[in-house]
Short mmCIF file of C-alpha atoms in Angstrom, two decimals:
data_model
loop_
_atom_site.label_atom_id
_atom_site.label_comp_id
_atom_site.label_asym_id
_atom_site.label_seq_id
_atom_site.Cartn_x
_atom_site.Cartn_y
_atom_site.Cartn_z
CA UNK P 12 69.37 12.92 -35.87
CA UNK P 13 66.44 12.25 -34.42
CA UNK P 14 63.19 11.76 -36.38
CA UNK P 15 60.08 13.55 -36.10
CA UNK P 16 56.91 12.34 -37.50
CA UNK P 17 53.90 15.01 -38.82
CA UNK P 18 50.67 13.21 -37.53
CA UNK P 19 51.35 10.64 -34.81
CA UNK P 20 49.45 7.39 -34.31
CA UNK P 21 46.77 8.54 -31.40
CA UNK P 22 47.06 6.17 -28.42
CA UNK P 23 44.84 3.36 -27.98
CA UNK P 24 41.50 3.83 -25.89
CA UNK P 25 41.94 2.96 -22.87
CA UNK P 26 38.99 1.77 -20.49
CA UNK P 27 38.99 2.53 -16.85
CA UNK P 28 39.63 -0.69 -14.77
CA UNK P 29 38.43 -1.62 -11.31
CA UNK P 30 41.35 0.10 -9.38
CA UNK P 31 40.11 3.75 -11.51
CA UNK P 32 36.61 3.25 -10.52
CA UNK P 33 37.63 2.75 -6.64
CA UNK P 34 39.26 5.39 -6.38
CA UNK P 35 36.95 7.45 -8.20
CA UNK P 36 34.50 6.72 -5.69
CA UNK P 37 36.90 7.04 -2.98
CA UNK P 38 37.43 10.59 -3.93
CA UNK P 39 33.44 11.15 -4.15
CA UNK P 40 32.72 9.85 -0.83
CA UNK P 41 35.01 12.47 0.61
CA UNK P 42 33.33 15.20 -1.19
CA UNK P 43 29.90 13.75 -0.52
CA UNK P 44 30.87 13.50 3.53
CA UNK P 45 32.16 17.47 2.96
CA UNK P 46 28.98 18.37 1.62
CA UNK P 47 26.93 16.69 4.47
CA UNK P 48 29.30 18.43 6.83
CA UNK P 49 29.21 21.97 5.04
CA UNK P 50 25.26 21.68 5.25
CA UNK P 51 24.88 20.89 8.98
CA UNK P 52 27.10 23.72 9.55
CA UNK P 53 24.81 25.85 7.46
CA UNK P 54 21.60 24.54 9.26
CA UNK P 55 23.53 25.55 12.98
CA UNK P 56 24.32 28.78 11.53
CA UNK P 57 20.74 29.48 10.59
CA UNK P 58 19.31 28.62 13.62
CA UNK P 59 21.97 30.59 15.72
CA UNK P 60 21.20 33.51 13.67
CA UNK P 61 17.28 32.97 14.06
CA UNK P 62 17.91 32.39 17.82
CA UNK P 63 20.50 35.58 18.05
CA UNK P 64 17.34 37.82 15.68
CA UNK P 65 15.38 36.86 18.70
CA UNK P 66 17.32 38.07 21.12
CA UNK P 67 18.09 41.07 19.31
CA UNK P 68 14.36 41.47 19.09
CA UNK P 69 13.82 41.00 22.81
CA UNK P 70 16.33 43.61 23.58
CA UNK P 71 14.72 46.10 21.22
CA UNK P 72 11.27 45.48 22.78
CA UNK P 73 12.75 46.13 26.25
CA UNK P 74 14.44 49.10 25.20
CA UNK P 75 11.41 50.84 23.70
CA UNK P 76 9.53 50.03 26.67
CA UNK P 77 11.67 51.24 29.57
CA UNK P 78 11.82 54.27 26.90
CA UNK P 79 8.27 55.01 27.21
CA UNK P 80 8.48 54.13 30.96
CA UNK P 81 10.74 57.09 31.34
CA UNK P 82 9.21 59.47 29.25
CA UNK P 83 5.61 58.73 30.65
CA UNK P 84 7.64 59.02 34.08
CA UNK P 85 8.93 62.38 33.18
CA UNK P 86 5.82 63.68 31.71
CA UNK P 87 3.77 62.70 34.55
CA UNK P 88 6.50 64.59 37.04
CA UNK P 89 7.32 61.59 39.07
CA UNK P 90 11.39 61.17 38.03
CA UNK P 91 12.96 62.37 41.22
CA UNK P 92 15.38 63.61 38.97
CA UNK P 93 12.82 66.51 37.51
CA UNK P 94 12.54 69.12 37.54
CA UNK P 95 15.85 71.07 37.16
CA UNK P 96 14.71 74.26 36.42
CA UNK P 97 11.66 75.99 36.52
CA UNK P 98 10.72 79.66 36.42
CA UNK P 99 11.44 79.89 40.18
CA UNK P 100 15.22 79.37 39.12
CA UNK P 101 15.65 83.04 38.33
CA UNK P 102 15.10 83.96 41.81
CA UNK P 103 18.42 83.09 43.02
CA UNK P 104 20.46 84.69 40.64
CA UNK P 105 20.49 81.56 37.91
CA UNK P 106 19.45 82.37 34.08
CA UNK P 107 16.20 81.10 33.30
CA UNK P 108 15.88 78.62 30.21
CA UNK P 109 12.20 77.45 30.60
CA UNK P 110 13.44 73.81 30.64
CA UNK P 111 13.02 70.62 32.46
CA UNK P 112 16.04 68.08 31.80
CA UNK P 113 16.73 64.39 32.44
CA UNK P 114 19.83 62.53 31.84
CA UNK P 115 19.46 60.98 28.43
CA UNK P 116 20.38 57.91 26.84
CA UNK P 117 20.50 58.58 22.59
CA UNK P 118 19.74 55.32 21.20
CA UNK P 119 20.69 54.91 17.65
CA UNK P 120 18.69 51.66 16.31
CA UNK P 121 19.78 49.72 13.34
CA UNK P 122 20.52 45.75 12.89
CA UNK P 123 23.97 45.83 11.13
CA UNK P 124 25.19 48.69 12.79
CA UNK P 125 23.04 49.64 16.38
CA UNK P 126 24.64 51.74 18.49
CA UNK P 127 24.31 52.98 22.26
CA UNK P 128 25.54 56.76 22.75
CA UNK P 129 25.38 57.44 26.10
CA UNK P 130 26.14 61.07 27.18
CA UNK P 131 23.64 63.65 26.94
CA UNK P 132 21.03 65.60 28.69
CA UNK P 133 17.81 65.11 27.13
CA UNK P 134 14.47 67.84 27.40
CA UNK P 135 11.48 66.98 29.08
CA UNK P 136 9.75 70.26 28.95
CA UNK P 137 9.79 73.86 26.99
CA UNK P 138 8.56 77.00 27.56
CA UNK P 139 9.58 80.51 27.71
CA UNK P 140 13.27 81.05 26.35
CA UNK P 141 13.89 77.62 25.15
CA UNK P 142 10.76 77.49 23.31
CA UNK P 143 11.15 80.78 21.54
CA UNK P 144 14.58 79.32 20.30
CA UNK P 145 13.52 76.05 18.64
CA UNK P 146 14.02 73.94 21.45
CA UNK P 147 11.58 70.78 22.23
CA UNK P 148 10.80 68.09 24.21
CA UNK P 149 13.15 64.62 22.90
CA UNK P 150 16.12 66.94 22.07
CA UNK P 151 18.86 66.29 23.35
CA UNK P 152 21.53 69.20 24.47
CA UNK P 153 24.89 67.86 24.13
CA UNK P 154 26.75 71.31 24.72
CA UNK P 155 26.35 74.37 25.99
CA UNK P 156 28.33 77.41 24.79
CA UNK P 157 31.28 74.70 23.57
CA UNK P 158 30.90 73.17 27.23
CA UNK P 159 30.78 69.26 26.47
CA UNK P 160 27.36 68.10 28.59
CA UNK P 161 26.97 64.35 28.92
CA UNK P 162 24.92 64.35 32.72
CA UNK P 163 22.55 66.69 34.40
CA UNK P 164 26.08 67.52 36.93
CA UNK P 165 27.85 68.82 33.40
CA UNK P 166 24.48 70.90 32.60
CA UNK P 167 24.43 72.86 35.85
CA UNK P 168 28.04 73.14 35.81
CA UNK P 169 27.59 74.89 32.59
CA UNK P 170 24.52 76.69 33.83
CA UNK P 171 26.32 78.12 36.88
CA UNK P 172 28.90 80.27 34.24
CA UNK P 173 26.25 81.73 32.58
CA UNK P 174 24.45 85.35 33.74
CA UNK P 175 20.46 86.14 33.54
CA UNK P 176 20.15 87.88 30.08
CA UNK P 177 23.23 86.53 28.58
CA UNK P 178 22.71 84.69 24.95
CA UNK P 179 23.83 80.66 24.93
CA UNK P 180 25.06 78.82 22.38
CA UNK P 181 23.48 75.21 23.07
CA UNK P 182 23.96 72.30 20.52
CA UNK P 183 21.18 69.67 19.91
CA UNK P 184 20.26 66.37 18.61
CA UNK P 185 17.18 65.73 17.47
CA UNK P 186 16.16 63.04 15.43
CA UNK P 187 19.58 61.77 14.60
CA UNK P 188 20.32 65.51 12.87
CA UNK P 189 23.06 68.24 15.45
CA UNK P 190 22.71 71.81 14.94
CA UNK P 191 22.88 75.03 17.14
CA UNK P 192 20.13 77.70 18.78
CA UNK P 193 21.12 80.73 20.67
CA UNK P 194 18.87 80.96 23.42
CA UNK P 195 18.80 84.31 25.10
CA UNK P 196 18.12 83.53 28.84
CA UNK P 197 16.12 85.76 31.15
#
């Protein structure tokens, strides 16, 4: 039978020799070169980020200033596309809304997760009806009685069902918040 001794002789030291230490080192240079390469990707990462923040800044600056361009355009009356209705609409049988509409771009900014929502008619000017049901300048309409209106052709499409006098559902977004008005055209 075999025989088993309680506390075993430990083994002798032993020292590392040349061969240990080379390849020791060996093993180190191949992290260290890792770590060099690691870092330079690190640094080109930074500074295509930094370069790409730049951009994104760029863009934003644009943005905001063809933004004012077109509102200052559309205050001032020269957008060819303005105005679409103004209190001489009733004459020919249209409702009147006391509005003056643009297509509309909504723009929702945000560095992680910016967003372009295109599809929406967006109010220039308010007075009479529109006014008296909450309506302003910025909104944007983005349906009108349930009709889905993403251009000024889908707003006057909806316009054309609607009767002088009748009540209209008409869905907004202002300021990144929808709700509903009733306005009650004349």
């Amino acid at each position: 039978p075999p025989h088993f001794v309680a506390n075993p002789v430990p083994p002798k030291e032993r020292f590392a020799d040349d061969n240990d230490i080379e390849t020791v080192k060996y093993f180190l240079r191949g992290a260290n070169n890792e770590i060099a390469r690691l870092r330079q990707n690190e640094e080109q990462m930074l500074k295509q980020q930094s370069s790409m923040q730049a951009e994104i800044d760029t863009l934003r600056q644009q943005v905001q200033t063809l933004q004012m361009q077109n509102y200052q355009q559309a205050m001032e009356g020269t957008d060819p596309r303005l105005p679409i209705f103004t209190p001489m609409d009733n004459d020919d049988g249209h409702p009147f809304f006391g509005l003056e509409v643009a297509d509309g771009v909504k723009y929702h900014d945000g560095f992680s997760d910016a967003k372009h929502s295109y599809g929406a008619v967006k109010i220039i000017k308010v007075w009479g009806p529109s006014e008296r049901a909450g309506l302003q300048a910025l909104d944007f309409i983005t349906h009108i009685n349930e009709d889905v209106v993403a251009t000024l052709h889908d707003f006057n499409d909806s316009v054309k069902k609607i009767k002088p006098g009748e009540p209209v559902d008409i869905t907004l977004e202002r300021g990144g918040e929808v709700f509903g008005t009733v306005v009650y055209t004349e």
